[in-house]
Amino acid sequence: MTNAQKNRIIDKSFQVFGIVCTFFGLAILAILLYNIVIQGAARIDWDFLKDLPSRRPQKAGIYTAVMGTIWILVLTTMIAFPIGVGAGIYLEEYAKKTKLASLLEINIANLAGVPSIIYGLLGLEIFVRIFGLGGSVLAGSLTLSLLILPIIIVATREALKAVPSSIKDASMALGASKWQTIWNQTLPASIGGVLTGVILAISRAIGETAPLIVVGALAYVPFAPSSPMDEFTVMPIQIFNWVSRPQHGFAVNASAAIIVLLLITFMMNGIAVYFRNKWQKKIKW
Amino acid sequence: MVETMTIKEPMDALVDNLQVEPPKKTLIEARNVDVFYGNFQALKNINITIEENSVTAFIGPSGCGKSTFLRCFNRMNDYIDEFSIKGEVLIDSKKIYWRNVAVEELRKEVGMVFQKPNPFPKSIFDNVAYGLKIQGIKDKTFLEERVVKSLKDVALWDEVKDELKKSALALSGGQQQRLCIARTLAVKPKIILMDEPTSALDPISTAKIEELMFELKKEYTIVIVTHNMQQAGRISDKTAFFYMGDLVEYGETKQIFTNPKKERTQNYITGRFG
Amino acid sequence: MTHLDSELDQIKQQVIEMMDLVKNQLSKGKEAVLTFDKDLVHEINANENRVNAMELNIDRDVENILALYSPVAVDLRFVMASFKISADLERLGDNAVGIAKYIHNVDAQLAQKNLDKIRFTEMYENALAMLDDVVEAFEKEDTKLARKVFIKDVVLNEINSNAANVAIELIKENPEKIHNYLYLLSIIRKLERVGDLTKNIAEELIFYSEAKVLKHKKKK
């Protein structure tokens, strides 16, 4: 066998291996989705969405959980977006490349890898106890914001980095200040990437359970929150709660709720992809 | 039959033919400039004076410091970490590395055109008006006048006058570079720095930009870094040859290209380098 | 007009000016021979300095253009042609000076009938006419006109080859004037050179306009 033939076989076999790897995850996911859809799809109707939780599975709905999730979503976005983007801009555009800056950088990268339960404990200590916010939506949002800040910062920096320096140079060379350059050139050119990062981070946040449980989100809340200081629950907690019950009816409910949660997540990812394509197609360097 | 005449003083007649031009004003001056990147010395004790309404070319092999020096004139090196400069750079007799100098103001006086055409991802009009808009100028008619004038000055007006709202990125490379020059002109600088402005362009676009420079030097002072020696010969009045951070030779382009004083210059321009 | 164009135009103007100067020198030479006017000799010599200076000027400009603009094709041929034409013109000027110099050495005005016998005036007029053609051809870039020069040169050559015999005859008739007749023959020889140089210029012209090399080709 010649060397070329040998190489071709190695090439081919690696290709096959790659295909198997690719479909492994997808196949598992497909099986999962299939089971859930079979079990829960029929349960989803308007009543399911607008009913309050109940002890009887047929009467129980996910209204409070959906509303809690929406509250968390909006508040977290409002907190994490400006802080994360601001920090990203500072680190990428202003901070000098000093030892302190590289220390910050390493820490931020590390923070992104900290288990979410730790964030929960942090939130419990600081927001719930020290700030005295209790188990409120606000405390939950702040905690989740902490959790996703590193992701937003890193995504923002990557997006800013992708803007060619020639554009910034051109702006500066025309007498623009640093902020004018960022506002007029860098941000508009990178906004697609920034938004993509933010949306992906938030869609991760709405799937989080552990930190919220620690902070004090309740499994059973009979009403939807109407202010940031109200108690709340979110969908993952509701699902967890239902799954842990013995009745078959709740298992069906859980499947249905999972479908709703997945739809929300997919929708947000879809929006992120849309933004990315829209802005990146417009700007070609 | 010897019939050679003794030529009395042909040089006298020659001098008579030369027009005596009034001395030009010095616009840029560098005194004992040293530039360091950390511990690496990129420029060594550079002294140079550049006259108003002239084209000066910086030539030399890659890494010789010519671009670094060019960027000292509008302080574009400021953003490079570890960059430090000693000595003085004067523009219009003002020390530009003084602590009180506003870099933004300096750059309105000293425009810059880059190697690769780098229009903003905006409309043609907004590109040219950008420099004025960031100065806070909102007067529509004023902006329009300046944009039209700048586009005419770079001979781009006829090509784009019907599509000022179109994205600048849709223009060809040569047009983009002329747009970038127009964008610089709109701010009305005294000096235009050009960092290899034609190295990414085809020969026709290059020729257009070279012709443009002859027009522009009537109103502006141009300093250009170029890797293309023929280009330096064609367009510049004076040429400075840099090598390893030294200014080896600086003089009239004609002299540099016909009778360089330093052997190193000769080796470089004849292509017998190293 | 590109910058190179204006540089080339400048060279062209200088060459034309130089042509006019040389033409002027030569026609003064003719007058000097005919009228025995020694003032004209001085004028010719004075002009020579200017011609030499112009040659240096053109040389320098050509060097600069080649070094700075690296011209190609028709531009390159023009620069090369101008360079050679200016050298030819300088030598034409030298010939005019040479002719004038003989006036100094001749002790009396040459008799018109002897000049006619050797066909001096005819030859000189022909040479001047050739130069006129070349100047006009250069200005108008008219190669047809330049080619006429070759025909006129034939006449010059013919007169030149007969001149020796005529001179011998004249010397035989008047042996004591041998001195003057030898100088006359030298002038004729110089005029023949003038014709050749003018022809060279015409060849350069055709080379520039048509990229055809006529030099060293057998002519029928």
mmCIF file of C-alpha atoms in Angstrom, chain B residues 1-14 17-18 211 214 217 229-236 253-259, chain C residues 1-4 7 14 17 45 48-50 52-54 56-57 60-61 63-64 67-70 90 94-95 97-98 101-102 186 189-190:
data_model
loop_
_atom_site.group_PDB
_atom_site.id
_atom_site.type_symbol
_atom_site.label_atom_id
_atom_site.label_comp_id
_atom_site.label_asym_id
_atom_site.label_seq_id
_atom_site.Cartn_x
_atom_site.Cartn_y
_atom_site.Cartn_z
ATOM 1 C CA MET B 1 41.301 69.525 -37.844
ATOM 2 C CA VAL B 2 40.658 70.220 -34.249
ATOM 3 C CA GLU B 3 37.521 72.244 -33.934
ATOM 4 C CA THR B 4 36.552 72.096 -30.310
ATOM 5 C CA MET B 5 35.562 75.394 -28.921
ATOM 6 C CA THR B 6 36.429 76.262 -25.403
ATOM 7 C CA ILE B 7 33.115 76.423 -23.609
ATOM 8 C CA LYS B 8 33.393 79.538 -21.596
ATOM 9 C CA GLU B 9 30.830 79.358 -18.865
ATOM 10 C CA PRO B 10 27.885 77.271 -19.963
ATOM 11 C CA MET B 11 26.776 76.996 -16.378
ATOM 12 C CA ASP B 12 26.163 80.736 -16.309
ATOM 13 C CA ALA B 13 23.695 80.470 -19.118
ATOM 14 C CA LEU B 14 22.161 77.515 -17.372
ATOM 15 C CA ASN B 17 17.402 79.798 -17.292
ATOM 16 C CA LEU B 18 16.417 78.784 -13.807
ATOM 17 C CA GLU B 211 -2.013 63.119 -10.497
ATOM 18 C CA PHE B 214 0.107 67.371 -7.951
ATOM 19 C CA LYS B 217 0.109 70.285 -3.237
ATOM 20 C CA MET B 229 10.534 53.986 -5.413
ATOM 21 C CA GLN B 230 9.303 54.980 -8.837
ATOM 22 C CA GLN B 231 6.340 56.549 -7.160
ATOM 23 C CA ALA B 232 8.575 58.597 -4.906
ATOM 24 C CA GLY B 233 10.456 59.724 -8.011
ATOM 25 C CA ARG B 234 7.345 60.654 -9.910
ATOM 26 C CA ILE B 235 5.511 62.614 -7.309
ATOM 27 C CA SER B 236 7.811 64.047 -4.695
ATOM 28 C CA THR B 253 14.218 63.973 -5.224
ATOM 29 C CA LYS B 254 16.105 64.676 -8.458
ATOM 30 C CA GLN B 255 19.376 64.615 -6.608
ATOM 31 C CA ILE B 256 18.540 61.490 -4.635
ATOM 32 C CA PHE B 257 17.542 59.620 -7.779
ATOM 33 C CA THR B 258 20.358 60.773 -10.026
ATOM 34 C CA ASN B 259 23.229 61.341 -7.660
ATOM 35 C CA MET C 1 -2.156 66.293 -19.080
ATOM 36 C CA THR C 2 -0.117 64.143 -16.772
ATOM 37 C CA HIS C 3 2.940 65.434 -15.028
ATOM 38 C CA LEU C 4 5.188 63.392 -17.285
ATOM 39 C CA GLU C 7 7.977 67.379 -18.463
ATOM 40 C CA GLN C 14 13.980 73.148 -25.373
ATOM 41 C CA GLU C 17 14.675 76.329 -29.184
ATOM 42 C CA ASN C 45 30.784 81.998 -31.502
ATOM 43 C CA GLU C 48 27.773 78.527 -29.399
ATOM 44 C CA ASN C 49 27.888 79.010 -25.635
ATOM 45 C CA ARG C 50 24.138 79.061 -25.481
ATOM 46 C CA ASN C 52 26.284 74.126 -25.359
ATOM 47 C CA ALA C 53 24.410 75.231 -22.260
ATOM 48 C CA MET C 54 21.155 74.049 -23.767
ATOM 49 C CA LEU C 56 23.657 70.378 -20.845
ATOM 50 C CA ASN C 57 20.181 71.465 -19.838
ATOM 51 C CA ARG C 60 20.084 66.994 -17.215
ATOM 52 C CA ASP C 61 16.344 66.979 -17.858
ATOM 53 C CA GLU C 63 18.506 62.186 -16.848
ATOM 54 C CA ASN C 64 15.871 63.381 -14.402
ATOM 55 C CA ALA C 67 15.417 58.511 -13.183
ATOM 56 C CA LEU C 68 12.151 59.832 -11.817
ATOM 57 C CA TYR C 69 9.415 58.888 -14.260
ATOM 58 C CA SER C 70 10.715 55.718 -15.903
ATOM 59 C CA GLU C 90 25.424 70.513 -30.541
ATOM 60 C CA ASP C 94 30.242 73.040 -33.735
ATOM 61 C CA ASN C 95 30.198 72.773 -37.523
ATOM 62 C CA VAL C 97 31.576 77.501 -35.620
ATOM 63 C CA GLY C 98 34.053 75.526 -37.724
ATOM 64 C CA LYS C 101 36.549 79.847 -38.195
ATOM 65 C CA TYR C 102 37.690 79.474 -41.790
ATOM 66 C CA SER C 186 36.957 72.136 -45.922
ATOM 67 C CA ARG C 189 33.243 68.922 -46.237
ATOM 68 C CA LYS C 190 31.690 70.500 -43.144
#
